[in-house]
């Protein structure tokens, strides 16, 4: 009879040992799967991710070296444009015919930052990426930087907002116009002026004399061309110009043609119209007296009376 | 004073057993709970996300707490089991990070901050790891991080995840603690 508890205890011990052995086997299996993944894929994947982060940091460093504001570089990196921007800016710098000015790069940096939507997402991207922009980011640096700020709750909220949605926190491509980084030389300015004159010759009226081309209304024509040239230069320098340079001259030509087609005198266009304005929205005060009407306007009743008299 | 807490008795207005943690847990044996966690964390789709999060600066202690809290919230096991298995999960994550050659942290260096700050910090680091996950890698591991991030307000950051291993899990703890021959990227060749 005393043997029974021992048998029960032995059975339980055996069951326990079998159970433990089974769990150990499962654990070994888990360990094997993990090790296999680490060796075959995981380590390479981790290394790749590290390289991607380092490459991004290197791009930001290069951009700042080129003169871009660090935050603007981060914004471009977040929008996926930084790599191509660096390549193109470096090509522009190498080109002896192109004069890339530091002030233009600074201006563009500011424009990029102004263009980034000023909502929490943009702030979050700016802040989160700013942490490790110029040098390799370490966990300690990240944490210390975050907690050295005074408005912690705001920072947390902003950064936390990054991935609460399903979409990647990114800035939409800014589509920056790198030609705006280069200055227009006097020779090129003259070429642009000639181009504009050529496009406007029919609209403004230009005739060929023995002394060369002469404008029908030189004062108005020259003022319009000057304004058009200024508009061209402004448009060309726009960091977010979304059209070809040729489109600017077409735009100028179309606007002048429309205004003339509306019967607006050249002097009025020269004095009052600015090319940044849509011609349909041009509200002007006539500068020349309207043509005197030769036929007096008669009330309809008098016309009827005249018909009856016939 | 901000009065945004629940009204006394508010919990009684909800459907009983509605939340997963109000129902009996799926796993009551701590050893089974260990296996459940380890199999989840070893899943290649999840393991990469976990390791990247450690690389971004999430300490192993908080990664462990997040994993355990998430399991409790899902009704997988209860808090008592969490306390028993925490050292084993912590050890497993540490060992895996070592194998992967990650320069990880056991805990935040300056842990004398408010619990709320620490939770925010954990959430921010998880969010950062998520944000930097490429679109094509947003798999179940990415979802796991999202769930962990959501569970951070519930994390007990003061709970120790290292320490003495309870007798009932010693056998598996010893298995987890076994040294691994190959460590880090340099050991591959």
Coordinates of C-alpha atoms in Angstrom, one line a residue:
Chain A
X1 CA 0.0 0.0 0.0
X2 CA 2.9 2.4 0.8
X3 CA 4.2 1.9 -2.7
X4 CA 1.2 3.7 -4.3
X5 CA 2.2 7.3 -3.4
X6 CA 5.7 6.5 -4.7
X7 CA 4.3 5.3 -8.0
X8 CA 2.1 8.4 -8.3
X9 CA 5.1 10.6 -7.4
X10 CA 7.3 8.8 -9.9
X11 CA 4.7 9.1 -12.6
X12 CA 4.4 12.8 -11.9
X13 CA 8.2 13.3 -12.0
X14 CA 8.4 11.4 -15.3
X15 CA 5.6 13.5 -16.7
X16 CA 7.3 16.6 -15.5
X17 CA 10.7 15.6 -17.0
X18 CA 9.1 14.6 -20.3
X19 CA 7.3 18.0 -20.3
X20 CA 10.5 19.9 -19.6
X21 CA 12.4 17.9 -22.3
X22 CA 9.7 18.7 -24.8
X23 CA 9.9 22.4 -24.0
X24 CA 13.7 22.3 -24.1
X25 CA 13.4 20.7 -27.6
X26 CA 11.0 23.5 -28.7
X27 CA 13.4 26.1 -27.3
X28 CA 16.3 24.5 -29.2
X29 CA 14.2 24.6 -32.3
X30 CA 13.4 28.3 -31.8
X31 CA 17.1 29.1 -31.1
X32 CA 18.0 27.2 -34.3
X33 CA 15.5 29.2 -36.4
X34 CA 16.7 32.4 -34.9
X35 CA 20.4 31.6 -35.4
X36 CA 19.9 30.5 -39.0
X37 CA 18.0 33.7 -39.8
X38 CA 20.7 35.8 -38.2
X39 CA 23.5 34.2 -40.0
X40 CA 21.8 33.9 -43.4
X41 CA 19.8 37.1 -43.5
X42 CA 19.6 39.1 -40.3
X43 CA 23.2 40.2 -39.9
X44 CA 23.3 41.4 -43.6
X45 CA 20.0 43.1 -43.2
X46 CA 21.1 44.9 -40.0
X47 CA 24.4 45.9 -41.8
X48 CA 22.4 47.2 -44.8
X49 CA 20.2 49.3 -42.6
X50 CA 23.2 50.7 -40.8
X51 CA 24.8 51.6 -44.1
X52 CA 21.6 53.2 -45.3
X53 CA 21.5 55.4 -42.2
X54 CA 25.2 56.3 -42.6
X55 CA 24.6 57.1 -46.2
X56 CA 21.8 59.4 -45.3
X57 CA 23.9 61.1 -42.7
X58 CA 26.7 61.5 -45.2
X59 CA 24.4 63.0 -47.7
X60 CA 23.2 65.5 -45.2
X61 CA 26.8 66.4 -44.3
X62 CA 27.7 66.8 -48.0
X63 CA 24.7 69.1 -48.5
X64 CA 25.6 71.3 -45.5
X65 CA 29.2 71.4 -46.9
X66 CA 27.8 72.7 -50.2
X67 CA 26.0 75.5 -48.2
X68 CA 22.6 74.1 -47.6
X69 CA 21.0 74.7 -44.3
X70 CA 21.1 71.5 -42.2
X71 CA 17.4 71.4 -41.7
X72 CA 16.7 72.0 -45.4
X73 CA 19.1 69.1 -46.2
X74 CA 17.1 67.0 -43.8
X75 CA 13.9 68.0 -45.4
X76 CA 15.3 67.1 -48.8
X77 CA 16.5 63.8 -47.5
X78 CA 13.1 63.0 -46.0
X79 CA 11.5 63.8 -49.4
X80 CA 14.0 61.5 -51.1
X81 CA 15.5 64.3 -53.2
X82 CA 18.8 65.0 -51.5
X83 CA 20.8 62.5 -53.5
X84 CA 19.8 63.9 -56.8
X85 CA 20.1 67.5 -55.6
X86 CA 23.7 66.9 -54.4
X87 CA 24.6 65.4 -57.7
X88 CA 23.1 68.2 -59.7
X89 CA 24.5 70.9 -57.5
X90 CA 28.0 69.4 -57.7
X91 CA 27.7 69.3 -61.5
X92 CA 26.7 72.9 -61.5
X93 CA 29.7 73.8 -59.3
X94 CA 32.0 71.9 -61.6
X95 CA 30.6 73.6 -64.7
X96 CA 32.9 76.7 -65.3
X97 CA 30.1 78.4 -67.2
X98 CA 27.7 78.2 -64.2
X99 CA 28.2 80.5 -61.3
X100 CA 26.7 78.9 -58.2
X101 CA 26.5 81.4 -55.4
X102 CA 26.4 80.6 -51.7
X103 CA 23.7 83.2 -51.2
X104 CA 21.5 81.5 -53.7
X105 CA 22.0 78.2 -51.9
X106 CA 21.1 79.9 -48.6
X107 CA 18.1 81.5 -50.2
X108 CA 17.0 78.1 -51.6
X109 CA 17.5 76.4 -48.2
X110 CA 15.2 79.0 -46.6
X111 CA 12.6 78.5 -49.4
X112 CA 12.7 74.7 -48.9
X113 CA 12.1 75.1 -45.2
X114 CA 9.3 77.6 -45.9
X115 CA 7.8 75.1 -48.4
X116 CA 7.8 72.2 -45.9
X117 CA 4.3 72.2 -44.5
X118 CA 4.4 73.7 -41.1
X119 CA 2.3 71.0 -39.5
X120 CA 3.4 68.7 -36.8
X121 CA 4.5 66.1 -39.2
X122 CA 7.1 68.4 -40.8
X123 CA 8.3 69.5 -37.4
X124 CA 8.6 65.9 -36.4
X125 CA 10.6 64.9 -39.4
X126 CA 12.7 68.0 -39.0
X127 CA 13.3 67.3 -35.4
X128 CA 13.7 63.6 -35.5
X129 CA 16.2 63.7 -38.3
X130 CA 18.0 66.7 -37.0
X131 CA 19.3 64.6 -34.2
X132 CA 21.8 62.7 -36.1
X133 CA 22.3 64.9 -39.2
X134 CA 26.0 65.7 -39.2
X135 CA 27.5 62.8 -37.3
X136 CA 26.5 59.3 -36.5
X137 CA 23.6 59.2 -34.1
X138 CA 24.0 57.2 -31.0
X139 CA 21.3 56.2 -28.7
X140 CA 22.8 58.3 -26.0
X141 CA 23.0 61.3 -28.2
X142 CA 19.4 60.9 -29.3
X143 CA 18.1 60.6 -25.8
X144 CA 20.2 63.4 -24.4
X145 CA 19.2 65.7 -27.2
X146 CA 15.6 65.0 -26.7
X147 CA 15.7 65.6 -23.0
X148 CA 17.9 68.6 -23.1
X149 CA 15.0 70.5 -24.6
X150 CA 12.6 72.5 -22.4
X151 CA 9.4 71.8 -24.2
X152 CA 9.6 68.0 -23.8
X153 CA 5.9 67.3 -24.1
X154 CA 5.7 69.1 -27.4
X155 CA 8.8 67.3 -28.7
X156 CA 7.3 64.0 -27.7
X157 CA 4.0 64.7 -29.2
X158 CA 5.6 65.8 -32.5
X159 CA 8.0 62.8 -32.7
X160 CA 5.3 60.4 -31.6
X161 CA 3.1 61.7 -34.4
X162 CA 5.6 60.3 -36.9
X163 CA 4.3 56.9 -37.2
X164 CA 0.9 56.7 -35.5
X165 CA -0.6 56.5 -38.9
X166 CA 0.0 53.9 -41.5
X167 CA 1.9 56.1 -43.9
X168 CA 5.7 56.7 -43.8
X169 CA 6.4 60.1 -42.3
X170 CA 7.8 61.9 -45.3
X171 CA 7.8 65.2 -46.9
X172 CA 6.4 65.4 -50.3
X173 CA 9.0 66.0 -53.0
X174 CA 9.7 69.7 -53.0
X175 CA 10.6 69.7 -56.7
X176 CA 13.2 72.4 -56.3
X177 CA 14.6 74.3 -59.3
X178 CA 18.4 74.1 -59.1
X179 CA 18.9 76.5 -61.9
X180 CA 17.9 79.1 -59.4
X181 CA 21.2 78.5 -57.6
X182 CA 23.1 80.0 -60.5
X183 CA 23.4 83.7 -61.2
X184 CA 22.6 85.1 -64.6
X185 CA 25.6 86.7 -66.2
X186 CA 25.3 90.1 -68.0
X187 CA 25.9 88.2 -71.3
X188 CA 23.1 85.7 -70.6
X189 CA 20.8 88.5 -69.4
X190 CA 21.3 90.2 -72.8
X191 CA 20.5 86.9 -74.5
X192 CA 17.3 86.6 -72.5
X193 CA 16.4 90.2 -73.4
X194 CA 17.0 89.5 -77.1
X195 CA 14.8 86.4 -76.8
X196 CA 12.0 88.3 -75.1
X197 CA 12.2 91.1 -77.7
X198 CA 12.0 88.5 -80.5
X199 CA 8.9 86.9 -78.9
X200 CA 7.2 90.3 -78.5
X201 CA 8.2 91.9 -81.8
X202 CA 4.8 91.3 -83.4
X203 CA 2.7 92.3 -80.4
X204 CA 4.6 95.4 -79.6
X205 CA 5.2 96.4 -83.3
X206 CA 8.8 96.4 -84.6
X207 CA 10.0 97.5 -88.0
X208 CA 13.3 97.1 -89.7
X209 CA 14.8 100.3 -90.9
X210 CA 18.2 101.2 -92.3
X211 CA 19.3 101.9 -88.7
X212 CA 18.1 98.5 -87.5
X213 CA 15.0 97.5 -85.7
X214 CA 12.8 100.3 -84.4
X215 CA 9.8 99.9 -82.1
X216 CA 6.6 101.7 -83.1
X217 CA 6.2 102.9 -79.5
X218 CA 9.7 102.7 -78.1
X219 CA 8.9 104.1 -74.7
X220 CA 6.2 101.6 -73.9
X221 CA 7.9 98.7 -75.7
X222 CA 11.2 99.2 -73.7
X223 CA 9.3 99.4 -70.4
X224 CA 7.3 96.3 -71.1
X225 CA 10.5 94.4 -72.1
X226 CA 12.2 95.6 -69.0
X227 CA 9.3 94.4 -66.8
X228 CA 9.3 91.1 -68.7
X229 CA 13.0 90.6 -68.2
X230 CA 12.6 91.3 -64.4
X231 CA 9.7 88.8 -64.3
X232 CA 11.9 86.2 -66.2
X233 CA 14.8 86.6 -63.7
X234 CA 12.4 86.4 -60.7
X235 CA 10.8 83.3 -62.1
X236 CA 14.2 81.7 -62.9
X237 CA 15.3 82.2 -59.4
X238 CA 12.2 80.7 -57.9
X239 CA 13.3 77.6 -56.0
X240 CA 10.1 75.9 -56.8
X241 CA 9.7 76.8 -60.4
X242 CA 7.7 74.0 -61.9
X243 CA 8.1 74.8 -65.6
X244 CA 10.8 75.1 -68.2
X245 CA 12.6 78.4 -68.8
X246 CA 11.2 78.5 -72.3
X247 CA 7.7 78.4 -70.8
X248 CA 8.5 81.7 -69.0
X249 CA 9.0 83.6 -72.3
X250 CA 5.9 81.9 -73.7
X251 CA 4.0 83.0 -70.6
X252 CA 5.2 86.6 -71.2
X253 CA 4.3 86.6 -74.8
X254 CA 0.8 85.1 -74.1
X255 CA 0.1 87.8 -71.5
X256 CA 1.1 90.6 -73.8
X257 CA -0.9 89.2 -76.6
X258 CA -4.0 88.8 -74.4
X259 CA -3.8 92.4 -73.1
X260 CA -3.4 93.8 -76.6
X261 CA -6.2 91.6 -77.8
X262 CA -8.4 93.2 -75.1
X263 CA -7.7 96.5 -76.7
X264 CA -5.6 97.8 -73.8
X265 CA -3.1 100.5 -75.1
X266 CA 0.6 99.8 -74.9
X267 CA 1.2 102.8 -72.7
X268 CA -1.3 101.4 -70.2
X269 CA 0.3 98.0 -70.2
X270 CA 3.7 99.5 -69.8
X271 CA 2.7 101.8 -66.9
X272 CA 0.3 99.6 -65.0
X273 CA 0.7 95.9 -65.8
X274 CA 3.0 93.6 -63.8
X275 CA 3.8 90.2 -65.3
X276 CA 3.2 88.4 -62.0
X277 CA -0.5 89.3 -62.4
X278 CA -2.9 87.2 -64.5
X279 CA -4.0 89.3 -67.5
X280 CA -7.6 88.4 -66.8
X281 CA -7.3 90.1 -63.4
X282 CA -5.6 93.2 -64.7
X283 CA -7.7 96.2 -63.5
X284 CA -6.4 99.3 -65.1
X285 CA -7.1 103.0 -65.5
X286 CA -7.0 104.2 -69.1
X287 CA -4.0 106.5 -69.6
X288 CA -5.0 107.7 -73.0
X289 CA -8.4 109.1 -73.8
X290 CA -10.7 106.7 -75.6
X291 CA -11.3 107.2 -79.3
X292 CA -14.1 109.8 -79.8
X293 CA -17.2 108.1 -81.0
X294 CA -18.2 109.4 -84.4
X295 CA -21.8 108.2 -84.2
X296 CA -23.8 109.6 -81.3
X297 CA -25.7 107.0 -79.3
X298 CA -29.4 107.4 -79.8
X299 CA -32.1 105.9 -77.6
X300 CA -33.9 102.8 -79.2
X301 CA -37.1 104.7 -79.3
X302 CA -35.6 107.3 -81.7
X303 CA -34.5 104.5 -84.1
X304 CA -38.0 103.1 -84.1
X305 CA -39.3 106.6 -84.8
X306 CA -36.9 106.9 -87.7
X307 CA -38.1 103.6 -89.2
X308 CA -41.7 104.7 -89.0
X309 CA -40.8 107.9 -90.7
X310 CA -39.4 105.9 -93.7
Chain B
X1 CA -6.6 70.8 -11.9
X2 CA -7.4 68.6 -14.9
X3 CA -10.3 66.3 -14.2
X4 CA -9.9 63.8 -17.0
X5 CA -9.9 60.6 -15.1
X6 CA -12.7 58.0 -15.1
X7 CA -15.9 58.7 -13.1
X8 CA -16.2 56.4 -10.1
X9 CA -18.0 53.3 -11.2
X10 CA -17.4 54.0 -14.9
X11 CA -15.9 50.6 -15.4
X12 CA -19.1 49.0 -14.3
X13 CA -20.9 50.5 -17.3
X14 CA -18.9 48.5 -19.8
X15 CA -19.7 45.0 -20.9
X16 CA -18.0 42.5 -18.5
X17 CA -15.2 40.4 -20.0
X18 CA -15.0 42.7 -22.9
X19 CA -11.3 43.3 -22.6
X20 CA -8.9 40.5 -23.3
X21 CA -7.3 40.8 -19.9
X22 CA -10.7 40.4 -18.2
X23 CA -11.0 36.9 -19.5
X24 CA -9.0 33.9 -18.3
X25 CA -5.5 34.0 -19.9
X26 CA -4.7 31.7 -22.7
X27 CA -1.5 30.5 -21.0
X28 CA -1.0 29.9 -17.4
X29 CA 2.2 27.8 -17.4
X30 CA 5.2 30.2 -17.2
X31 CA 7.3 27.8 -19.4
X32 CA 4.6 27.9 -22.1
X33 CA 4.5 31.6 -21.8
X34 CA 8.3 31.8 -22.3
X35 CA 8.0 29.6 -25.4
X36 CA 5.2 31.7 -26.7
X37 CA 7.2 34.9 -26.4
X38 CA 10.4 33.4 -27.7
X39 CA 8.7 31.9 -30.8
X40 CA 7.1 35.4 -31.5
X41 CA 10.4 37.3 -31.0
X42 CA 12.3 34.8 -33.1
X43 CA 10.0 35.1 -36.0
X44 CA 12.3 36.7 -38.7
X45 CA 9.6 39.2 -39.6
X46 CA 9.5 40.4 -36.0
X47 CA 13.1 39.8 -35.0
X48 CA 14.6 42.4 -37.4
X49 CA 12.2 45.1 -36.1
X50 CA 13.1 44.2 -32.5
X51 CA 16.8 44.4 -33.2
X52 CA 16.5 47.7 -35.1
X53 CA 14.6 49.2 -32.2
X54 CA 17.4 48.1 -29.8
X55 CA 19.9 49.7 -32.2
X56 CA 17.9 52.9 -32.1
X57 CA 18.4 53.0 -28.4
X58 CA 15.5 51.2 -26.8
X59 CA 16.9 49.4 -23.7
X60 CA 16.4 45.7 -23.4
X61 CA 14.6 46.3 -20.1
X62 CA 11.9 48.4 -21.9
X63 CA 11.7 46.1 -24.9
X64 CA 11.0 43.2 -22.4
X65 CA 8.4 45.3 -20.6
X66 CA 6.7 46.2 -23.8
X67 CA 6.5 42.6 -25.0
X68 CA 5.1 41.4 -21.7
X69 CA 2.6 44.3 -21.4
X70 CA 1.4 43.6 -24.9
X71 CA 0.9 39.9 -24.1
X72 CA -1.1 40.8 -20.9
X73 CA -3.2 43.3 -22.9
X74 CA -4.0 40.6 -25.4
X75 CA -5.0 38.1 -22.7
X76 CA -2.1 35.7 -23.5
X77 CA -1.0 35.5 -19.9
X78 CA -1.5 37.5 -16.7
X79 CA 0.8 39.9 -14.9
X80 CA 1.9 37.2 -12.4
X81 CA 3.3 35.2 -15.3
X82 CA 5.0 38.3 -16.6
X83 CA 6.9 38.8 -13.4
X84 CA 8.0 35.2 -13.4
X85 CA 9.2 35.1 -17.0
X86 CA 10.6 38.6 -17.3
X87 CA 14.2 37.7 -16.6
X88 CA 14.1 34.9 -19.2
X89 CA 12.7 37.1 -21.9
X90 CA 15.2 39.8 -20.9
X91 CA 18.1 37.3 -21.2
X92 CA 16.8 36.1 -24.6
X93 CA 16.7 39.6 -26.0
X94 CA 20.1 40.4 -24.6
X95 CA 21.6 37.3 -26.1
X96 CA 20.0 37.8 -29.5
X97 CA 21.3 41.4 -29.6
X98 CA 24.8 40.2 -28.7
X99 CA 24.6 37.6 -31.5
X100 CA 23.6 40.3 -33.9
X101 CA 26.4 42.5 -32.8
X102 CA 24.2 45.3 -31.7
X103 CA 25.4 48.0 -29.3
X104 CA 22.4 47.9 -27.1
X105 CA 21.5 49.4 -23.7
X106 CA 20.3 47.4 -20.7
X107 CA 18.5 50.4 -19.3
X108 CA 18.5 54.1 -19.7
X109 CA 21.6 55.6 -18.1
X110 CA 19.7 58.2 -16.3
X111 CA 16.7 56.3 -14.9
X112 CA 15.8 58.7 -12.2
X113 CA 13.2 60.5 -14.4
X114 CA 9.5 60.4 -13.9
X115 CA 7.8 57.2 -15.1
X116 CA 5.7 59.2 -17.5
X117 CA 8.8 60.7 -19.2
X118 CA 10.3 57.3 -19.5
X119 CA 7.2 55.9 -21.1
X120 CA 7.2 58.7 -23.6
X121 CA 10.9 58.1 -24.3
X122 CA 10.1 54.4 -25.0
X123 CA 7.2 55.3 -27.2
X124 CA 9.3 57.8 -29.1
X125 CA 12.1 55.3 -29.7
X126 CA 9.7 52.7 -31.0
X127 CA 8.0 55.3 -33.2
X128 CA 11.4 56.3 -34.6
X129 CA 12.3 52.7 -35.4
X130 CA 8.9 52.4 -37.1
X131 CA 9.3 55.6 -39.0
X132 CA 12.6 54.4 -40.4
X133 CA 11.3 51.1 -41.5
X134 CA 11.3 51.0 -45.3
X135 CA 7.9 50.7 -46.8
X136 CA 8.7 47.2 -48.3
X137 CA 9.6 45.9 -44.8
X138 CA 6.4 46.9 -43.1
X139 CA 5.3 43.4 -42.1
X140 CA 4.0 41.7 -39.0
X141 CA 7.1 42.9 -37.1
X142 CA 6.2 46.5 -38.0
X143 CA 2.7 45.8 -36.7
X144 CA 4.2 44.4 -33.5
X145 CA 6.1 47.6 -33.0
X146 CA 2.9 49.5 -33.5
X147 CA 1.2 47.5 -30.9
X148 CA 4.1 47.9 -28.5
X149 CA 4.0 51.7 -29.1
X150 CA 0.3 51.6 -28.3
X151 CA 0.9 49.6 -25.2
X152 CA 3.6 51.9 -23.8
X153 CA 1.2 53.9 -21.6
X154 CA 0.5 50.7 -19.7
X155 CA 4.1 49.7 -19.3
X156 CA 5.3 49.4 -15.7
X157 CA 8.7 51.0 -16.3
X158 CA 9.7 50.4 -12.7
X159 CA 9.3 46.7 -13.0
X160 CA 12.7 45.0 -13.0
X161 CA 13.2 42.5 -15.8
X162 CA 16.5 41.2 -14.6
X163 CA 17.2 39.3 -11.4
X164 CA 16.6 36.0 -9.8
X165 CA 15.0 33.4 -11.9
X166 CA 12.0 31.7 -10.3
X167 CA 12.4 27.9 -9.8
X168 CA 9.6 27.0 -12.1
X169 CA 11.3 28.5 -15.1
X170 CA 14.9 27.7 -14.2
X171 CA 15.2 24.8 -16.7
X172 CA 14.3 27.0 -19.7
X173 CA 16.2 29.9 -18.3
X174 CA 19.4 27.8 -18.3
X175 CA 18.7 26.8 -21.9
X176 CA 18.4 30.4 -22.9
X177 CA 21.5 31.3 -21.0
X178 CA 23.6 28.7 -22.8
X179 CA 26.5 30.4 -24.6
X180 CA 26.3 30.7 -28.3
X181 CA 29.4 29.8 -30.3
X182 CA 29.0 32.5 -33.0
X183 CA 28.6 36.1 -32.1
X184 CA 28.3 39.2 -34.3
X185 CA 29.0 39.8 -37.9
X186 CA 32.7 39.1 -37.5
X187 CA 32.0 35.5 -36.6
X188 CA 30.4 34.8 -39.9
X189 CA 33.5 34.2 -41.9

